[in-house]
Amino acid sequence: MKANNYSALDREALMQKVQMQMSTKRFKHVLGVEETAVALAEKYGAAPEKASIAALTHDYAKERPKEEFQMVIRRENFDLDLLNWNNAIWHGIVGANFVQRELGIEDEEILQAIRLHTTGAAEMTLLDKIIYVADYIEPGRSFPGVQEAREIAFLNLDDAVAYEAKHTLLHLLEQEQPIYPKSIETYNRWVAKK
């Protein structure tokens, strides 16, 4: 029996398909994101069912080989600049394509939340913000500042987006990693408020 309006699969079947695509450690992370996303959805008035599905599928493509992403970027006419990036960016932006094709999830709000869960965006829906933040603060995460991020998330979701955007950029700068342009847009909108 279909358990929701957003997927042809019931929760058990969806979880099984997701679990088959990833390591045990990654699946545990996914379940933590789901738990957090549902709690945030209930707090801020989003559909818990949508938050659950977006959270369960947000890392669906995370452990795919880079060649598979490169093939889909070319075949599905993504911006070819994506080829200059890597899995950290691809598994969200391109991962939504895998979720749509392989899991039959057509709900654009869910797909958008998957696309933006690593980079954020200047314009984010409530669900986008919930998945972006839940991925950062789920119970399995352990890094300096995560407890503060968790507290902020349940006080003000926009402040939580800003906290995450700022600290993600700081981390990337410290590691001397390239910064995806959409992550800078996220910082400019939510932190610098431009």
Tab-separated table of C-alpha atoms in Angstrom:
chain	number	residue	atom	x	y	z
A	1	MET	CA	0.000	0.000	0.000
A	2	LYS	CA	1.248	3.450	-0.917
A	3	ALA	CA	2.034	5.301	2.306
A	4	ASN	CA	2.165	8.870	1.009
A	5	ASN	CA	1.308	11.235	-1.814
A	6	TYR	CA	4.894	11.959	-2.839
A	7	SER	CA	6.307	8.538	-3.709
A	8	ALA	CA	4.909	5.424	-5.338
A	9	LEU	CA	6.878	3.461	-2.729
A	10	ASP	CA	5.813	3.000	0.862
A	11	ARG	CA	8.291	4.004	3.564
A	12	GLU	CA	9.685	0.481	3.990
A	13	ALA	CA	10.295	-0.016	0.264
A	14	LEU	CA	11.812	3.462	-0.060
A	15	MET	CA	14.144	2.841	2.890
A	16	GLN	CA	15.200	-0.494	1.416
A	17	LYS	CA	16.043	1.042	-1.988
A	18	VAL	CA	17.977	3.864	-0.313
A	19	GLN	CA	19.846	1.484	1.988
A	20	MET	CA	20.936	-0.644	-0.974
A	21	GLN	CA	22.732	2.394	-2.455
A	22	MET	CA	24.976	3.171	0.513
A	23	SER	CA	27.220	2.014	3.303
A	24	THR	CA	25.825	1.254	6.760
A	25	LYS	CA	27.475	4.421	8.116
A	26	ARG	CA	25.850	6.600	5.412
A	27	PHE	CA	22.439	4.989	5.994
A	28	LYS	CA	22.709	5.700	9.726
A	29	HIS	CA	23.404	9.347	8.822
A	30	VAL	CA	20.338	9.377	6.533
A	31	LEU	CA	18.130	8.083	9.363
A	32	GLY	CA	19.515	10.792	11.668
A	33	VAL	CA	18.749	13.451	9.067
A	34	GLU	CA	15.219	12.067	8.717
A	35	GLU	CA	14.635	12.173	12.480
A	36	THR	CA	15.902	15.770	12.641
A	37	ALA	CA	14.037	16.896	9.504
A	38	VAL	CA	10.714	15.551	10.795
A	39	ALA	CA	11.256	17.318	14.140
A	40	LEU	CA	12.069	20.598	12.345
A	41	ALA	CA	9.071	20.153	10.012
A	42	GLU	CA	6.767	19.702	13.004
A	43	LYS	CA	8.271	22.752	14.741
A	44	TYR	CA	8.056	25.071	11.717
A	45	GLY	CA	4.839	23.839	10.075
A	46	ALA	CA	6.164	21.942	7.057
A	47	ALA	CA	4.741	18.588	5.936
A	48	PRO	CA	6.547	15.938	8.041
A	49	GLU	CA	5.923	13.359	5.301
A	50	LYS	CA	7.723	15.497	2.695
A	51	ALA	CA	10.568	16.194	5.113
A	52	SER	CA	10.877	12.450	5.764
A	53	ILE	CA	11.083	11.537	2.064
A	54	ALA	CA	13.515	14.364	1.226
A	55	ALA	CA	15.721	13.379	4.169
A	56	LEU	CA	15.669	9.661	3.324
A	57	THR	CA	16.691	10.380	-0.274
A	58	HIS	CA	19.031	13.393	0.126
A	59	ASP	CA	22.217	11.251	-0.034
A	60	TYR	CA	20.799	8.579	-2.360
A	61	ALA	CA	23.540	9.181	-4.958
A	62	LYS	CA	26.382	10.065	-2.551
A	63	GLU	CA	28.353	6.859	-3.065
A	64	ARG	CA	27.994	6.601	-6.854
A	65	PRO	CA	31.168	6.539	-8.966
A	66	LYS	CA	32.250	9.861	-10.462
A	67	GLU	CA	31.928	8.447	-13.992
A	68	GLU	CA	28.219	7.887	-13.424
A	69	PHE	CA	27.741	11.523	-12.378
A	70	GLN	CA	29.781	12.761	-15.348
A	71	MET	CA	27.684	10.666	-17.737
A	72	VAL	CA	24.395	12.000	-16.298
A	73	ILE	CA	25.670	15.612	-16.357
A	74	ARG	CA	26.364	15.255	-20.083
A	75	ARG	CA	23.309	13.128	-20.971
A	76	GLU	CA	20.750	15.214	-19.061
A	77	ASN	CA	22.107	18.581	-20.266
A	78	PHE	CA	23.229	19.877	-16.878
A	79	ASP	CA	25.469	22.947	-16.877
A	80	LEU	CA	28.813	21.502	-18.020
A	81	ASP	CA	30.615	23.642	-15.441
A	82	LEU	CA	29.505	20.934	-12.996
A	83	LEU	CA	32.200	18.698	-14.512
A	84	ASN	CA	34.754	20.969	-12.799
A	85	TRP	CA	33.364	20.017	-9.386
A	86	ASN	CA	33.043	16.735	-7.514
A	87	ASN	CA	30.777	14.458	-5.508
A	88	ALA	CA	30.385	17.004	-2.687
A	89	ILE	CA	28.386	19.133	-5.158
A	90	TRP	CA	27.138	16.442	-7.546
A	91	HIS	CA	25.359	14.220	-5.036
A	92	GLY	CA	22.831	16.989	-4.357
A	93	ILE	CA	22.413	18.760	-7.694
A	94	VAL	CA	22.690	15.660	-9.886
A	95	GLY	CA	21.549	13.266	-7.154
A	96	ALA	CA	18.007	14.627	-7.416
A	97	ASN	CA	17.992	13.328	-11.001
A	98	PHE	CA	18.818	9.802	-9.747
A	99	VAL	CA	16.069	10.065	-7.121
A	100	GLN	CA	13.532	11.131	-9.732
A	101	ARG	CA	14.490	8.478	-12.306
A	102	GLU	CA	15.166	5.515	-10.026
A	103	LEU	CA	12.746	6.093	-7.153
A	104	GLY	CA	9.959	7.755	-9.146
A	105	ILE	CA	9.749	10.796	-6.876
A	106	GLU	CA	8.315	13.644	-8.932
A	107	ASP	CA	7.502	16.191	-6.232
A	108	GLU	CA	9.513	19.279	-7.226
A	109	GLU	CA	9.768	20.600	-3.682
A	110	ILE	CA	11.400	17.347	-2.513
A	111	LEU	CA	13.740	17.268	-5.523
A	112	GLN	CA	14.694	20.917	-4.946
A	113	ALA	CA	15.512	20.232	-1.269
A	114	ILE	CA	17.806	17.391	-2.395
A	115	ARG	CA	19.496	19.647	-4.983
A	116	LEU	CA	20.202	22.372	-2.418
A	117	HIS	CA	21.069	20.342	0.675
A	118	THR	CA	24.833	20.895	0.391
A	119	THR	CA	25.039	24.374	-1.134
A	120	GLY	CA	21.899	26.128	0.038
A	121	ALA	CA	20.687	28.999	-2.156
A	122	ALA	CA	19.759	32.658	-1.978
A	123	GLU	CA	16.092	31.651	-2.240
A	124	MET	CA	15.089	28.612	-0.191
A	125	THR	CA	11.697	27.129	0.613
A	126	LEU	CA	10.875	25.978	4.130
A	127	LEU	CA	11.632	22.382	3.096
A	128	ASP	CA	14.963	23.423	1.508
A	129	LYS	CA	16.010	25.036	4.792
A	130	ILE	CA	14.868	22.049	6.856
A	131	ILE	CA	16.910	19.526	4.833
A	132	TYR	CA	19.946	21.846	4.621
A	133	VAL	CA	19.961	22.297	8.402
A	134	ALA	CA	18.958	18.726	9.345
A	135	ASP	CA	21.857	17.350	7.297
A	136	TYR	CA	24.237	19.586	9.260
A	137	ILE	CA	22.943	18.943	12.789
A	138	GLU	CA	21.703	15.326	12.771
A	139	PRO	CA	22.547	13.380	15.971
A	140	GLY	CA	25.512	11.546	14.409
A	141	ARG	CA	27.361	14.770	13.611
A	142	SER	CA	30.224	15.667	15.889
A	143	PHE	CA	32.280	18.800	15.195
A	144	PRO	CA	33.028	22.058	17.015
A	145	GLY	CA	29.881	24.201	17.031
A	146	VAL	CA	27.358	21.460	16.213
A	147	GLN	CA	25.637	21.762	19.608
A	148	GLU	CA	25.217	25.506	19.112
A	149	ALA	CA	23.889	24.849	15.593
A	150	ARG	CA	21.323	22.391	17.036
A	151	GLU	CA	20.112	24.914	19.588
A	152	ILE	CA	19.794	27.674	16.973
A	153	ALA	CA	17.893	25.326	14.620
A	154	PHE	CA	15.045	24.929	17.099
A	155	LEU	CA	14.909	28.668	17.893
A	156	ASN	CA	15.071	30.227	14.412
A	157	LEU	CA	15.469	28.292	11.175
A	158	ASP	CA	16.780	31.268	9.169
A	159	ASP	CA	19.459	31.866	11.809
A	160	ALA	CA	20.366	28.171	11.559
A	161	VAL	CA	20.750	28.482	7.763
A	162	ALA	CA	23.014	31.507	8.318
A	163	TYR	CA	25.082	29.687	10.958
A	164	GLU	CA	25.589	26.693	8.693
A	165	ALA	CA	26.389	28.798	5.606
A	166	LYS	CA	28.987	30.813	7.532
A	167	HIS	CA	30.650	27.851	9.238
A	168	THR	CA	30.694	25.757	6.067
A	169	LEU	CA	32.482	28.571	4.230
A	170	LEU	CA	34.935	29.023	7.110
A	171	HIS	CA	35.687	25.296	7.011
A	172	LEU	CA	36.239	25.314	3.242
A	173	LEU	CA	38.493	28.379	3.523
A	174	GLU	CA	40.559	26.766	6.278
A	175	GLN	CA	40.960	23.651	4.118
A	176	GLU	CA	41.775	25.832	1.070
A	177	GLN	CA	38.998	24.084	-0.857
A	178	PRO	CA	37.227	25.617	-3.858
A	179	ILE	CA	33.848	27.144	-2.979
A	180	TYR	CA	30.879	26.458	-5.212
A	181	PRO	CA	29.257	29.755	-6.361
A	182	LYS	CA	25.830	28.850	-4.943
A	183	SER	CA	27.424	28.458	-1.492
A	184	ILE	CA	28.677	32.034	-1.777
A	185	GLU	CA	25.188	33.182	-2.837
A	186	THR	CA	23.820	31.416	0.247
A	187	TYR	CA	26.322	33.207	2.474
A	188	ASN	CA	25.559	36.581	0.853
A	189	ARG	CA	21.803	36.185	1.329
A	190	TRP	CA	21.582	34.535	4.752
A	191	VAL	CA	24.694	35.819	6.547
A	192	ALA	CA	25.641	39.140	4.892
A	193	LYS	CA	21.914	39.691	4.093
A	194	LYS	CA	22.606	41.206	0.659
